[in-house]
Tab-separated table of C-alpha atoms and ligand atoms in Angstrom:
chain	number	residue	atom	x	y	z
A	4	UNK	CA	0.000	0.000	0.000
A	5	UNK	CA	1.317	2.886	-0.508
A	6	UNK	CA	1.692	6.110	1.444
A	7	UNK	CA	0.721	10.034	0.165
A	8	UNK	CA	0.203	12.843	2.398
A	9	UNK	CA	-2.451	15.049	2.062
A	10	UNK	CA	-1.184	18.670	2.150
A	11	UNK	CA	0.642	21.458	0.672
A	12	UNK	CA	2.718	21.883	3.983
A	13	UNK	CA	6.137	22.350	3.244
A	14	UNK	CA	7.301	21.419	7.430
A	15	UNK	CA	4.679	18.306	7.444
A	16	UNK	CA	5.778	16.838	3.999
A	17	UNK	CA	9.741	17.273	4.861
A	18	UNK	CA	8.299	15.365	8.345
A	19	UNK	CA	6.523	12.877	6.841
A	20	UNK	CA	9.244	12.322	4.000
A	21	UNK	CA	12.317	12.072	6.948
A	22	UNK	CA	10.011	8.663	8.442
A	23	UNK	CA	11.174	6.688	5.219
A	24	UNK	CA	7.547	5.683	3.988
A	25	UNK	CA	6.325	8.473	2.198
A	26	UNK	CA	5.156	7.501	-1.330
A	27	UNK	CA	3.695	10.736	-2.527
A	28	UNK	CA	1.612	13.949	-2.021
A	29	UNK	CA	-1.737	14.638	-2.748
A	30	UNK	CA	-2.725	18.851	-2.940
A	31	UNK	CA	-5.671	20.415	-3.894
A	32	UNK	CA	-6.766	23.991	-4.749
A	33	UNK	CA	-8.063	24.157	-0.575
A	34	UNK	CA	-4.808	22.786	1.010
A	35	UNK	CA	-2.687	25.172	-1.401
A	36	UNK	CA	-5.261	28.110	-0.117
A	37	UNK	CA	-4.792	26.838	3.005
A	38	UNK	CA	-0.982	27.608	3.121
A	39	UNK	CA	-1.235	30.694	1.347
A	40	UNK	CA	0.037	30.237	-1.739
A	41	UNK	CA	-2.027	32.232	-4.673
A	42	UNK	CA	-0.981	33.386	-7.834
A	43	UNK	CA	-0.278	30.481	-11.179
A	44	UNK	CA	3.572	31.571	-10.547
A	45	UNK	CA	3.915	31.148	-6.965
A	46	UNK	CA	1.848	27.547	-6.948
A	47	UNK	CA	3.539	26.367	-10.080
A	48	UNK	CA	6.906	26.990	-7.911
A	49	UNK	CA	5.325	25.334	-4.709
A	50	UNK	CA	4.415	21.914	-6.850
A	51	UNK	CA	8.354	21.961	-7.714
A	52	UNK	CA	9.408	22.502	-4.727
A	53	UNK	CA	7.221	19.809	-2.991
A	54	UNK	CA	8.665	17.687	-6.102
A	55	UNK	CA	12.058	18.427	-4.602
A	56	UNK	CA	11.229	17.270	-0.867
A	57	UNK	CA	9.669	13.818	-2.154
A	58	UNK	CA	10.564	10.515	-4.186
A	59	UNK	CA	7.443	9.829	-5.045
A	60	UNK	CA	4.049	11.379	-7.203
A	61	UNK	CA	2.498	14.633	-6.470
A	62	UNK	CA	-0.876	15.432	-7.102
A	63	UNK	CA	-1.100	19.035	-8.897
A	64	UNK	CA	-5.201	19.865	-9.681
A	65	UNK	CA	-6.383	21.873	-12.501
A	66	UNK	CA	-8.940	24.687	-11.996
A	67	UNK	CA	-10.310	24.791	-15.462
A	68	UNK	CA	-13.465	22.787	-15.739
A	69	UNK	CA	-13.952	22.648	-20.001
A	70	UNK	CA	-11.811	19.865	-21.828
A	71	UNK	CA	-9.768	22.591	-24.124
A	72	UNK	CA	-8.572	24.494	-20.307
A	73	UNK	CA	-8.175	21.094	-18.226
A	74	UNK	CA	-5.928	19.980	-21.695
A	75	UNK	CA	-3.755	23.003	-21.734
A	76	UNK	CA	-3.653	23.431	-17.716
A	77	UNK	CA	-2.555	19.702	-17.175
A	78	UNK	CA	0.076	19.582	-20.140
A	79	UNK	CA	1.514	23.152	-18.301
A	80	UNK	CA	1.839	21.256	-14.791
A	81	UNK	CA	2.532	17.870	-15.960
A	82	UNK	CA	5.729	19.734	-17.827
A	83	UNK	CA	7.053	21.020	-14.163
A	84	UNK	CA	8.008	18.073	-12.976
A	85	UNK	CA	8.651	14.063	-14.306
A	86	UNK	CA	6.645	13.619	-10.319
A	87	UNK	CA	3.564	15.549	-11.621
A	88	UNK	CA	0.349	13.710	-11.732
A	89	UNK	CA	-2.421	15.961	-13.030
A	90	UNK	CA	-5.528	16.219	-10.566
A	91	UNK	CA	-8.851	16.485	-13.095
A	92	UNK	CA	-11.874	16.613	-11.429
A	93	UNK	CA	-14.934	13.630	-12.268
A	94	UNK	CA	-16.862	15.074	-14.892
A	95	UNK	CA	-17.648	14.904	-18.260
A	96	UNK	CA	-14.854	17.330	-19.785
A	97	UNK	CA	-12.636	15.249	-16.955
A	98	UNK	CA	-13.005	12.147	-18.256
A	99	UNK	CA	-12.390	13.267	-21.959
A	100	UNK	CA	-9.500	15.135	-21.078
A	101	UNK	CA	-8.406	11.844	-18.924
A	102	UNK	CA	-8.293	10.007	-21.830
A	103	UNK	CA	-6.913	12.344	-24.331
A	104	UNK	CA	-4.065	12.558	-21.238
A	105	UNK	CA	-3.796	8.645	-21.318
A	106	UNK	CA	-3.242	8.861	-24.764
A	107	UNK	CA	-0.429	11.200	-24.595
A	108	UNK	CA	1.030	8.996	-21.381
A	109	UNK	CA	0.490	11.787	-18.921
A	110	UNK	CA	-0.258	10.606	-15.511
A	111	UNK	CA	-3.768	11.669	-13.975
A	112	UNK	CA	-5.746	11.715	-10.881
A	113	UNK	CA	-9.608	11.463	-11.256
A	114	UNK	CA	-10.723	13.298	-8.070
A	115	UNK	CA	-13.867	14.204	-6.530
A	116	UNK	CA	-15.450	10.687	-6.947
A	117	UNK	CA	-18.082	9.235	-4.965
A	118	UNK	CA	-19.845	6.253	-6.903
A	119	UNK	CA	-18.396	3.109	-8.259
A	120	UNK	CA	-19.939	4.140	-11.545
A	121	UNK	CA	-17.784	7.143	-11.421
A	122	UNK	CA	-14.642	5.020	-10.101
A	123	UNK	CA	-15.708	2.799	-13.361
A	124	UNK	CA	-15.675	6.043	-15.967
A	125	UNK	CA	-12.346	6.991	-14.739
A	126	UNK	CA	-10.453	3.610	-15.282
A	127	UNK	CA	-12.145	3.186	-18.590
A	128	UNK	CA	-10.812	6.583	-19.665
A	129	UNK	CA	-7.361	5.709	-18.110
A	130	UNK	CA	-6.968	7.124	-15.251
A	131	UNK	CA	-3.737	6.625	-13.105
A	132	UNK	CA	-5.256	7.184	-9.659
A	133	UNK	CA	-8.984	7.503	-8.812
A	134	UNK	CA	-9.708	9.107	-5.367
A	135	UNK	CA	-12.549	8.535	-3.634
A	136	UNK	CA	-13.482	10.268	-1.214
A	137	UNK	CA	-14.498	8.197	1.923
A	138	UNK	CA	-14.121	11.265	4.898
A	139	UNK	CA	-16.660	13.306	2.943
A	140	UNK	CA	-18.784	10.125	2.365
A	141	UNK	CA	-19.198	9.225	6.587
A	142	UNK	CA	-19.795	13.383	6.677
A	143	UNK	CA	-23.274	12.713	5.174
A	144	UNK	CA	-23.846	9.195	6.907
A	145	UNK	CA	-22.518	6.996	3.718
A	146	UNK	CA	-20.361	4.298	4.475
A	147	UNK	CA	-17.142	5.627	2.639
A	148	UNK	CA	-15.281	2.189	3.243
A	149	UNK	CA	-18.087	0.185	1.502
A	150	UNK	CA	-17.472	2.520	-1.719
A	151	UNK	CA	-13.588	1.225	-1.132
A	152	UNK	CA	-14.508	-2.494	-1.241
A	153	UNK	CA	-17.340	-1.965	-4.222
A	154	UNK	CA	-14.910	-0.110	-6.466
A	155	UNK	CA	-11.880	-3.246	-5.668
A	156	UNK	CA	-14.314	-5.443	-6.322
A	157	UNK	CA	-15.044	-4.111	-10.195
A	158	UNK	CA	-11.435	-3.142	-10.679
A	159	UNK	CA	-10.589	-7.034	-9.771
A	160	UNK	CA	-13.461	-8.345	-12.237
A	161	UNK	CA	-12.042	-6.241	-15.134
A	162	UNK	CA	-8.005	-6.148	-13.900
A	163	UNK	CA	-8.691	-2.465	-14.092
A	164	UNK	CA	-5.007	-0.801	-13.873
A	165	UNK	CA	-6.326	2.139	-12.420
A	166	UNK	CA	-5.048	2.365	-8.891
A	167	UNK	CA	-7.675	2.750	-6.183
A	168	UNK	CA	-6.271	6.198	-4.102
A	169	UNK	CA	-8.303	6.128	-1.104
A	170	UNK	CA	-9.218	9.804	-0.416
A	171	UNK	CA	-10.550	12.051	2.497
A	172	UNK	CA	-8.984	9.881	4.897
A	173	UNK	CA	-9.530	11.213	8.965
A	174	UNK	CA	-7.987	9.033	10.943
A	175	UNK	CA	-5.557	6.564	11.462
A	176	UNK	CA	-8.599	3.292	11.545
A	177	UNK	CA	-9.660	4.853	7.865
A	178	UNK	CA	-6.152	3.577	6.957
A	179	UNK	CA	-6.223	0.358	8.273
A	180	UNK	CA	-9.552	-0.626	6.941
A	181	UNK	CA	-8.363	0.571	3.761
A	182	UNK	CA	-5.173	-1.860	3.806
A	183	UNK	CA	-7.753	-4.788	4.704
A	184	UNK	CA	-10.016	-3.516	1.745
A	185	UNK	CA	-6.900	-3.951	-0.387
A	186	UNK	CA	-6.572	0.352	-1.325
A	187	UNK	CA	-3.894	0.408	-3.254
A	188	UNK	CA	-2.435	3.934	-2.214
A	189	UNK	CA	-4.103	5.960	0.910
A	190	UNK	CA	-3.944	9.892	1.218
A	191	UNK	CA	-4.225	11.264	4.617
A	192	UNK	CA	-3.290	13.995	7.111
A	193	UNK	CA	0.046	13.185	8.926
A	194	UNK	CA	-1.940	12.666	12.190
A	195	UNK	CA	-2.935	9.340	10.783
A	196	UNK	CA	-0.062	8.067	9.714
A	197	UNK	CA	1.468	9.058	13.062
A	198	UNK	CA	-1.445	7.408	14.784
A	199	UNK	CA	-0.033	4.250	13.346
A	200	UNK	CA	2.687	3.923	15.169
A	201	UNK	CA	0.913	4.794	18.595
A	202	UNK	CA	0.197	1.574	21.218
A	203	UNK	CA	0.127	2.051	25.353
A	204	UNK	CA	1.260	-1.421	25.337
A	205	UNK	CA	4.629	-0.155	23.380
A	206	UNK	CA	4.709	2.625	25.627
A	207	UNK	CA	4.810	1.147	28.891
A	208	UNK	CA	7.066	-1.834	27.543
A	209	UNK	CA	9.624	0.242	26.521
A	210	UNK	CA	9.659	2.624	30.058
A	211	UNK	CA	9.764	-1.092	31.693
A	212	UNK	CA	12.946	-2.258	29.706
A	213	UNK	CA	14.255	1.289	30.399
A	214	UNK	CA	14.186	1.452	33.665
A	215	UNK	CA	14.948	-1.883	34.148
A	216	UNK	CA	18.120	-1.024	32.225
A	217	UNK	CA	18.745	2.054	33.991
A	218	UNK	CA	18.946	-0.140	37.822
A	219	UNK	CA	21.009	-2.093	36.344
A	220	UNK	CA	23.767	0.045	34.792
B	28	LIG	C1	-7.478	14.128	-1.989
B	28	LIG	O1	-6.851	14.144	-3.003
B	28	LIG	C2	-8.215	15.288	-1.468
B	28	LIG	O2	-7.430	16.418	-1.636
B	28	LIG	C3	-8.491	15.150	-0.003
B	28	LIG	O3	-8.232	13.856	0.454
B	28	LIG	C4	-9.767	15.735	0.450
B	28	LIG	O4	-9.874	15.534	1.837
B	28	LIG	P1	-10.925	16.318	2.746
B	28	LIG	O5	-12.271	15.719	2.512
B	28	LIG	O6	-10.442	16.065	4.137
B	28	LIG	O7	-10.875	17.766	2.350
């Protein structure tokens, strides 16, 4: 399974990158607002830089929401950086431009997806990733794991190539049930991924053998 971070945070992805397990970086247009960077120039130069920091893909989402804009915007950012994976959102230009970008063997992202008949648009059309969004799925009392499992499920019955990107992720049990599910890639906050390495048994094993150490030497 592998490991993106969720965030246009220069101090969390350098964090996150230093633990040895980070795969990649998802951004969007909130997380770059977020951090304050506006302006094509100055977010162009903040995708590069986060290419810099990590090994792996990075997310970069188009604002343009016709298939002549989403074209030129995605050719622009996918030229930045060999890292780039251009973030279209799931709609109808999105999915034409997704497959015009297959074509040309640019790497996307379908984002914004919340059905398994969307999830089965965007691997038809070629996408790299899919992301759906599970966090924003539990926000309106949908189980956003169940989409997980229905979308691996269709992928499996088709060998789909399309890797399953679970989205929206909250919380550190969201990544766990998504390794069970069989999520291919998980994007989170760093909080989750840091609540995977948290146990009180580890905790008070460790100040045992310490101070057991410590009366001894
Ligand atoms: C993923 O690519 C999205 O940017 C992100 O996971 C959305 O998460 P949110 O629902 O917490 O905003």
């Amino acid at each position: 399974m592998k490991f993106f971070i969720d965030t246009a945070n220069i101090d969390q992805i350098k964090e996150a990158q230093d633990l040895g397990i980070l795969d990649g970086v998802t951004t969007n247009p909130s997380l770059m607002a977020k951090e304050g960077i506006t302006g094509e120039e100055n977010i162009k130069n903040h995708y590069i830089k986060i290419c810099e920091i990590v090994d792996g893909d990075v997310s970069a989402e188009v604002i343009s929401t016709d298939f002549e804009g989403i074209v030129k915007e995605g050719e622009a950012l996918a030229e930045l950086h060999d890292q780039i994976v251009v973030k279209v959102p799931m709609i109808k230009e999105g999915i034409k431009a997704i497959k015009y970008f297959s074509e040309k063997g640019i790497r996307t992202n379908c984002t914004l997806v919340f059905s398994v008949g969307q999830a089965l648009l965007a691997a038809k059309a070629g996408a790299t990733y899919v992301s759906p969004f599970i966090g924003r799925l539990d926000d309106i009392s949908t189980d956003g794991l169940n989409l997980i499992e229905e979308i691996r499920l269709v992928y499996d019955n088709y060998m789909f190539e399309t890797q399953i990107l679970a989205a929206s992720i909250r919380h550190t049990m969201h990544i766990i049930d998504c390794a069970k599910i069989g999520a291919d890639v998980m994007t989170g906050p760093l909080s989750s991924i840091e609540g995977l390495l948290k146990h009180p048994l580890t905790d008070s094993g460790l100040e045992k053998f310490l101070a057991d150490y410590n009366k001894n030497n």
